[in-house]
Tab-separated table of C-alpha atoms in Angstrom:
chain	number	residue	atom	x	y	z
A	4	MET	CA	-31.800	-19.183	-7.508
A	5	SER	CA	-30.039	-16.565	-5.522
A	6	GLN	CA	-28.954	-13.254	-6.348
A	7	GLY	CA	-26.223	-12.406	-6.920
A	8	VAL	CA	-23.009	-11.671	-9.295
A	9	GLY	CA	-23.018	-15.173	-11.945
A	10	VAL	CA	-19.852	-15.243	-14.470
A	11	ALA	CA	-17.404	-12.443	-14.200
A	12	GLY	CA	-14.491	-12.968	-16.804
A	13	ILE	CA	-10.531	-12.304	-17.502
A	14	TYR	CA	-9.178	-11.851	-21.213
A	15	VAL	CA	-6.494	-15.356	-21.892
A	16	ARG	CA	-4.763	-15.006	-24.830
A	17	ASP	CA	-5.657	-18.719	-26.205
A	18	GLN	CA	-8.446	-20.800	-24.931
A	19	ASP	CA	-7.417	-24.219	-24.659
A	20	GLU	CA	-4.283	-23.816	-23.223
A	21	ALA	CA	-6.790	-22.179	-20.179
A	22	VAL	CA	-9.073	-25.332	-19.844
A	23	GLU	CA	-5.569	-26.640	-19.596
A	24	PHE	CA	-4.931	-24.385	-16.401
A	25	TYR	CA	-8.097	-23.846	-15.064
A	26	VAL	CA	-9.315	-27.022	-15.183
A	27	GLY	CA	-6.278	-29.164	-15.506
A	28	LYS	CA	-4.102	-27.649	-13.253
A	29	LEU	CA	-6.309	-25.281	-10.457
A	30	GLY	CA	-8.951	-28.021	-10.883
A	31	PHE	CA	-11.239	-26.293	-12.072
A	32	LYS	CA	-14.811	-27.129	-13.957
A	33	VAL	CA	-15.847	-26.116	-17.003
A	34	HIS	CA	-19.239	-25.004	-16.940
A	35	THR	CA	-19.967	-23.653	-20.682
A	36	ASP	CA	-17.987	-24.343	-23.637
A	37	ALA	CA	-20.134	-23.263	-26.481
A	38	ARG	CA	-18.816	-22.084	-29.930
A	39	ASN	CA	-20.580	-19.852	-32.792
A	40	GLY	CA	-18.142	-19.902	-35.943
A	41	ASP	CA	-15.040	-17.397	-34.595
A	42	TYR	CA	-16.816	-16.446	-31.275
A	43	ARG	CA	-16.718	-19.254	-28.030
A	44	TRP	CA	-18.195	-18.735	-24.638
A	45	LEU	CA	-16.398	-20.602	-21.821
A	46	THR	CA	-16.530	-20.462	-18.785
A	47	VAL	CA	-15.376	-22.732	-15.513
A	48	GLN	CA	-16.885	-23.456	-12.215
A	49	HIS	CA	-14.351	-23.585	-8.975
A	50	PRO	CA	-16.357	-26.884	-7.120
A	51	ASP	CA	-17.189	-25.442	-4.234
A	52	GLN	CA	-19.083	-22.765	-5.559
A	53	GLU	CA	-21.575	-23.698	-7.774
A	54	GLY	CA	-23.264	-19.935	-8.438
A	55	PHE	CA	-20.283	-18.164	-9.863
A	56	GLN	CA	-18.500	-18.832	-13.119
A	57	LEU	CA	-15.341	-17.244	-14.293
A	58	GLY	CA	-15.374	-16.483	-17.415
A	59	LEU	CA	-12.233	-16.834	-20.246
A	60	PHE	CA	-12.690	-14.975	-22.693
A	61	ARG	CA	-10.858	-13.994	-25.705
A	62	PRO	CA	-11.343	-9.861	-25.953
A	63	GLN	CA	-11.556	-10.910	-30.280
A	64	ALA	CA	-13.779	-9.326	-33.383
A	65	PRO	CA	-16.871	-8.604	-33.671
A	66	LEU	CA	-16.725	-8.084	-29.872
A	67	VAL	CA	-14.071	-5.030	-29.909
A	68	ASP	CA	-12.210	-4.009	-32.968
A	69	GLU	CA	-8.835	-5.498	-34.150
A	70	ALA	CA	-6.534	-2.680	-32.622
A	71	THR	CA	-8.466	-2.904	-29.435
A	72	SER	CA	-8.141	-6.673	-29.078
A	73	GLN	CA	-3.831	-6.047	-29.652
A	74	ALA	CA	-4.420	-3.651	-26.949
A	75	LEU	CA	-5.976	-5.963	-24.379
A	76	ASP	CA	-4.145	-8.809	-25.367
A	77	GLY	CA	-0.867	-6.803	-24.578
A	78	ALA	CA	-2.402	-5.143	-21.401
A	79	VAL	CA	-2.892	-9.161	-19.948
A	80	ALA	CA	0.507	-10.295	-21.238
A	81	LYS	CA	1.959	-7.242	-19.036
A	82	GLY	CA	0.749	-8.392	-15.733
A	83	ALA	CA	-2.031	-5.410	-16.277
A	84	MET	CA	-4.912	-6.455	-15.806
A	85	PRO	CA	-7.235	-6.087	-12.140
A	86	PRO	CA	-6.362	-8.383	-8.890
A	87	LEU	CA	-7.809	-11.979	-8.558
A	88	VAL	CA	-8.125	-14.023	-5.385
A	89	LEU	CA	-8.424	-17.490	-4.870
A	90	VAL	CA	-9.258	-19.185	-1.226
A	91	VAL	CA	-8.333	-21.806	-0.535
A	92	ASP	CA	-8.167	-23.918	2.630
A	93	ASP	CA	-4.158	-25.277	2.792
A	94	CYS	CA	-1.838	-22.027	1.214
A	95	ARG	CA	1.353	-24.118	1.269
A	96	ALA	CA	-0.938	-27.369	0.788
A	97	ALA	CA	-2.482	-25.486	-2.589
A	98	TYR	CA	0.998	-24.170	-3.150
A	99	GLU	CA	2.267	-27.244	-3.199
A	100	GLN	CA	0.459	-28.991	-5.304
A	101	TYR	CA	0.336	-26.422	-8.509
A	102	ARG	CA	3.486	-25.774	-8.278
A	103	SER	CA	3.822	-29.706	-8.866
A	104	LYS	CA	1.889	-29.269	-12.159
A	105	GLY	CA	3.895	-26.597	-13.419
A	106	VAL	CA	2.257	-23.307	-12.338
A	107	GLU	CA	4.284	-20.312	-12.461
A	108	PHE	CA	4.668	-18.819	-8.943
A	109	THR	CA	5.734	-15.480	-8.517
A	110	GLN	CA	6.287	-15.483	-4.900
A	111	GLU	CA	6.032	-18.126	-2.471
A	112	PRO	CA	3.746	-18.531	0.398
A	113	THR	CA	4.119	-15.803	2.912
A	114	SER	CA	3.094	-16.088	6.550
A	115	ARG	CA	1.821	-12.105	7.485
A	116	PHE	CA	-0.822	-10.380	9.445
A	117	GLY	CA	-2.681	-13.569	10.443
A	118	SER	CA	-3.124	-15.464	7.582
A	119	VAL	CA	-1.245	-17.665	4.518
A	120	ASP	CA	-0.399	-15.761	0.801
A	121	ALA	CA	1.236	-16.984	-1.830
A	122	SER	CA	0.786	-15.476	-6.151
A	123	PHE	CA	1.386	-17.186	-9.166
A	124	ARG	CA	0.072	-16.140	-12.983
A	125	ASP	CA	-2.081	-17.795	-15.649
A	126	PRO	CA	-0.133	-18.871	-18.848
A	127	SER	CA	-1.977	-14.972	-20.216
A	128	GLY	CA	-0.353	-12.941	-17.388
A	129	ASN	CA	-3.524	-12.728	-14.864
A	130	GLY	CA	-2.104	-13.005	-11.620
A	131	TRP	CA	-3.849	-14.518	-8.480
A	132	LYS	CA	-3.646	-14.135	-5.260
A	133	LEU	CA	-3.609	-17.070	-3.113
A	134	ILE	CA	-4.334	-16.370	0.488
A	135	GLU	CA	-5.521	-19.010	3.374
A	136	ALA	CA	-9.496	-18.430	4.689
A	137	ARG	CA	-8.290	-17.260	8.124
B	30	MET	CA	6.136	9.666	-29.632
B	31	ALA	CA	4.055	7.871	-32.687
B	32	LYS	CA	7.527	4.958	-31.478
B	33	ASP	CA	6.750	4.519	-28.546
B	34	LEU	CA	3.257	3.466	-29.044
B	35	ALA	CA	3.479	1.336	-31.044
B	36	MET	CA	1.826	-1.972	-29.968
B	37	GLN	CA	4.776	-4.826	-28.314
B	38	ASP	CA	4.177	-8.515	-29.476
B	39	PRO	CA	2.373	-9.623	-26.326
B	40	ALA	CA	4.178	-13.254	-26.490
B	41	LEU	CA	7.259	-10.545	-25.760
B	42	LEU	CA	5.636	-8.709	-23.402
B	43	ARG	CA	4.579	-11.981	-21.505
B	44	ARG	CA	7.915	-12.517	-21.261
B	45	LEU	CA	8.955	-8.996	-20.197
B	46	LEU	CA	6.867	-9.573	-17.501
B	47	ARG	CA	8.458	-12.554	-16.319
B	48	ALA	CA	11.528	-10.876	-15.722
B	49	ARG	CA	9.253	-8.081	-13.515
B	50	ASP	CA	7.913	-10.755	-11.801
B	51	ALA	CA	11.434	-12.366	-10.744
B	52	ILE	CA	12.435	-8.467	-9.503
B	53	ASP	CA	9.475	-8.163	-7.771
B	54	ALA	CA	9.849	-11.514	-5.459
B	55	ALA	CA	13.503	-10.638	-4.656
B	56	SER	CA	13.823	-6.850	-5.213
B	57	HIS	CA	16.334	-6.463	-2.032
B	58	GLU	CA	19.357	-8.746	-4.905
B	59	GLU	CA	21.441	-7.082	-7.694
B	60	TRP	CA	19.355	-7.444	-11.016
B	61	PRO	CA	22.176	-6.372	-13.607
B	62	VAL	CA	20.578	-5.419	-17.028
B	63	ARG	CA	21.877	-9.427	-18.702
B	64	ARG	CA	20.242	-10.791	-15.046
B	65	LEU	CA	16.917	-9.114	-16.776
B	66	ALA	CA	17.924	-9.909	-20.796
B	67	LYS	CA	18.291	-13.302	-19.607
B	68	ILE	CA	14.666	-13.988	-17.679
B	69	SER	CA	12.689	-12.544	-20.966
B	70	GLY	CA	14.886	-14.035	-23.577
B	71	THR	CA	16.197	-10.853	-24.918
B	72	SER	CA	19.125	-9.336	-26.148
B	73	GLU	CA	20.936	-6.999	-23.651
B	74	ALA	CA	20.747	-4.075	-25.911
B	75	HIS	CA	17.007	-4.539	-26.338
B	76	PHE	CA	16.051	-5.772	-22.543
B	77	ALA	CA	15.943	-1.605	-21.035
B	78	ARG	CA	14.491	-0.207	-24.062
B	79	SER	CA	11.290	-2.827	-24.334
B	80	PHE	CA	10.470	-3.209	-20.685
B	81	LYS	CA	10.654	0.439	-20.302
B	82	GLN	CA	8.551	1.044	-23.262
B	83	ALA	CA	6.208	-2.311	-21.946
B	84	PHE	CA	6.285	-0.374	-17.578
B	85	GLY	CA	6.996	3.176	-17.931
B	86	LEU	CA	9.961	3.602	-16.379
B	87	PRO	CA	13.710	1.312	-17.025
B	88	PRO	CA	14.451	-1.160	-15.435
B	89	HIS	CA	16.631	-0.164	-12.476
B	90	ARG	CA	14.047	2.278	-11.647
B	91	TYR	CA	11.964	0.017	-11.712
B	92	LEU	CA	13.656	-2.069	-8.894
B	93	LEU	CA	14.069	1.774	-6.338
B	94	THR	CA	10.526	1.944	-6.176
B	95	ARG	CA	10.324	-1.220	-5.123
B	96	ARG	CA	12.486	-1.313	-2.695
B	97	ILE	CA	11.584	1.950	-1.530
B	98	GLU	CA	7.581	0.617	-1.283
B	99	LYS	CA	8.958	-2.353	0.773
B	100	ALA	CA	11.576	-0.730	3.079
B	101	THR	CA	7.880	1.816	3.352
B	102	ALA	CA	6.113	-1.392	4.328
B	103	LEU	CA	8.843	-2.476	6.857
B	104	LEU	CA	9.067	1.243	8.480
B	105	ARG	CA	5.225	0.931	9.164
B	106	ASP	CA	5.139	-2.902	10.612
B	107	THR	CA	8.315	-3.317	12.069
B	108	ASP	CA	10.284	-1.871	14.847
B	109	LEU	CA	13.132	-3.070	12.723
B	110	PRO	CA	15.899	-0.648	13.686
B	111	ILE	CA	16.584	1.221	10.089
B	112	THR	CA	20.428	-0.393	8.821
B	113	GLU	CA	17.942	-2.977	9.270
B	114	VAL	CA	15.031	-1.877	7.265
B	115	ALA	CA	18.356	-0.880	4.599
B	116	LEU	CA	20.121	-4.498	4.569
B	117	ASP	CA	16.656	-6.113	4.320
B	118	THR	CA	15.802	-4.150	1.073
B	119	GLY	CA	18.761	-4.607	-0.818
B	120	TRP	CA	21.617	-1.193	-0.180
B	121	SER	CA	24.117	-2.149	1.157
B	122	SER	CA	25.298	1.514	1.843
B	123	LEU	CA	23.107	3.220	5.123
B	124	GLY	CA	23.843	6.858	3.850
B	125	THR	CA	22.394	5.847	-0.050
B	126	PHE	CA	19.178	4.313	1.452
B	127	GLY	CA	18.845	7.226	3.606
B	128	ARG	CA	19.233	9.870	0.918
B	129	ILE	CA	17.393	7.925	-1.590
B	130	PHE	CA	14.507	7.470	0.370
B	131	ARG	CA	14.127	10.998	1.630
B	132	ASP	CA	14.589	12.414	-2.734
B	133	ILE	CA	11.817	10.134	-3.125
B	134	THR	CA	9.439	10.570	-0.738
B	135	GLY	CA	10.627	13.544	1.010
B	136	LYS	CA	10.773	12.173	4.577
B	137	SER	CA	13.850	10.495	6.424
B	138	PRO	CA	12.870	6.484	7.401
B	139	VAL	CA	13.064	7.800	10.979
B	140	GLU	CA	10.491	10.586	10.373
B	141	PHE	CA	8.543	8.317	7.994
B	142	ARG	CA	8.120	5.741	10.328
B	143	LEU	CA	7.204	8.344	13.181
B	144	ALA	CA	4.556	10.098	10.895
B	145	ASP	CA	3.270	6.821	8.782
B	146	LYS	CA	2.640	5.005	12.108
B	147	ALA	CA	0.052	8.426	13.492
B	148	ALA	CA	-1.915	8.260	10.708
B	149	HIS	CA	-4.919	6.708	10.998
B	150	HIS	CA	-4.993	3.646	8.493
B	151	GLU	CA	-8.645	2.104	7.511
B	152	LEU	CA	-7.291	-0.878	5.463
B	153	GLU	CA	-7.072	-3.886	7.024
B	154	LEU	CA	-9.306	-5.496	4.181
B	155	VAL	CA	-7.569	-4.874	1.597
B	156	PRO	CA	-4.741	-7.461	0.905
B	157	HIS	CA	-1.628	-6.737	1.882
B	158	CYS	CA	0.191	-6.749	-1.828
B	159	PHE	CA	-2.438	-4.688	-2.893
B	160	VAL	CA	-2.024	-1.374	-0.544
B	161	SER	CA	1.290	-2.047	-0.580
B	162	ALA	CA	1.481	-1.409	-4.254
B	163	ALA	CA	-0.999	0.889	-4.061
B	164	ARG	CA	2.107	3.148	-2.052
B	165	ARG	CA	4.480	2.239	-4.401
B	166	PRO	CA	6.136	6.318	-4.830
B	167	ASP	CA	5.094	6.704	-8.496
B	168	LEU	CA	8.915	7.600	-9.511
B	169	ASN	CA	8.155	8.741	-13.255
B	170	ILE	CA	11.300	11.230	-13.195
B	171	ALA	CA	14.728	9.179	-12.359
B	172	VAL	CA	15.518	10.213	-8.505
B	173	SER	CA	18.850	12.601	-9.461
B	174	GLU	CA	16.252	14.490	-11.446
B	175	LYS	CA	13.692	14.844	-8.780
B	176	ARG	CA	16.895	16.356	-6.406
B	177	ARG	CA	17.447	18.893	-9.208
B	178	ARG	CA	14.053	20.238	-8.395
B	179	ASP	CA	13.125	20.033	-5.127
B	180	ALA	CA	16.592	21.761	-4.544
B	181	LYS	CA	14.940	24.589	-6.692
B	182	ALA	CA	12.236	24.256	-5.265
B	183	ASN	CA	13.877	25.104	-2.001
B	184	ASP	CA	15.698	28.044	-3.363
B	185	GLY	CA	13.267	30.000	-3.387
B	186	SER	CA	14.181	31.949	-6.307
B	187	ASN	CA	13.062	29.895	-8.637
B	188	GLU	CA	9.950	29.977	-10.906
B	189	GLN	CA	7.413	27.110	-8.599
B	190	GLU	CA	6.184	24.519	-11.729
B	191	GLU	CA	3.200	24.783	-13.232
B	192	PRO	CA	0.779	22.327	-11.094
């Protein structure tokens, strides 16, 4: 077992929709999907990245109160959450592949500073930068 | 005030974000409220108010910040003539570009280019768009109001604004 970050999570508005997006469109795999009443611990994993899980969480009771939950849903929906970066070997190829599956791109692939990058959002509003590995 | 702080429906916010993303993707284009409202699926009457409540500034001013951000990046990263920078970032008149650029950044485009190129940057490791966004002008008052305040401050006869 190596040391390092094991799970980092993002908030999503609907976990079923998030699975459909991250697994169905981006090609991640479900790592853990455990329910306890209304609570659902859901993480996905990039196929090339065994040591890391991306959590797809609801801002929900009992972890946060109802008003906080609404505020967090609003923050996600207006794109106010922190940047996310997905690294790929070929940005233009990934763009074509994801776009054909209906991913909402906010910036087409652009060459700059020796690399190529594009931007997309998940259905909730989380913004991803798609960057070609140098 | 309490009304301003009322929660907006996340579904509406997501649609407003789509309009903001559209501005981001093509800030050199014209963005009349009609076009933005259509993207968001809201009425024109509703759009500007909802956008301002969601993002803190009206849509036309958001567009200005994005154009100036893009212009500063072009001035910094390229050797394009000022006229081309103005045209590329959506201004049809060099005069308007220069005036608004100075109103917002405090420098003329030429002065900005010289000063920024002289400064030392250590941001190579940060993805470009985030560096660019961090340098976006914080246009929390109208350009005309900023101009008026600056004129007043330079006049010397008036008291300084509270810091």
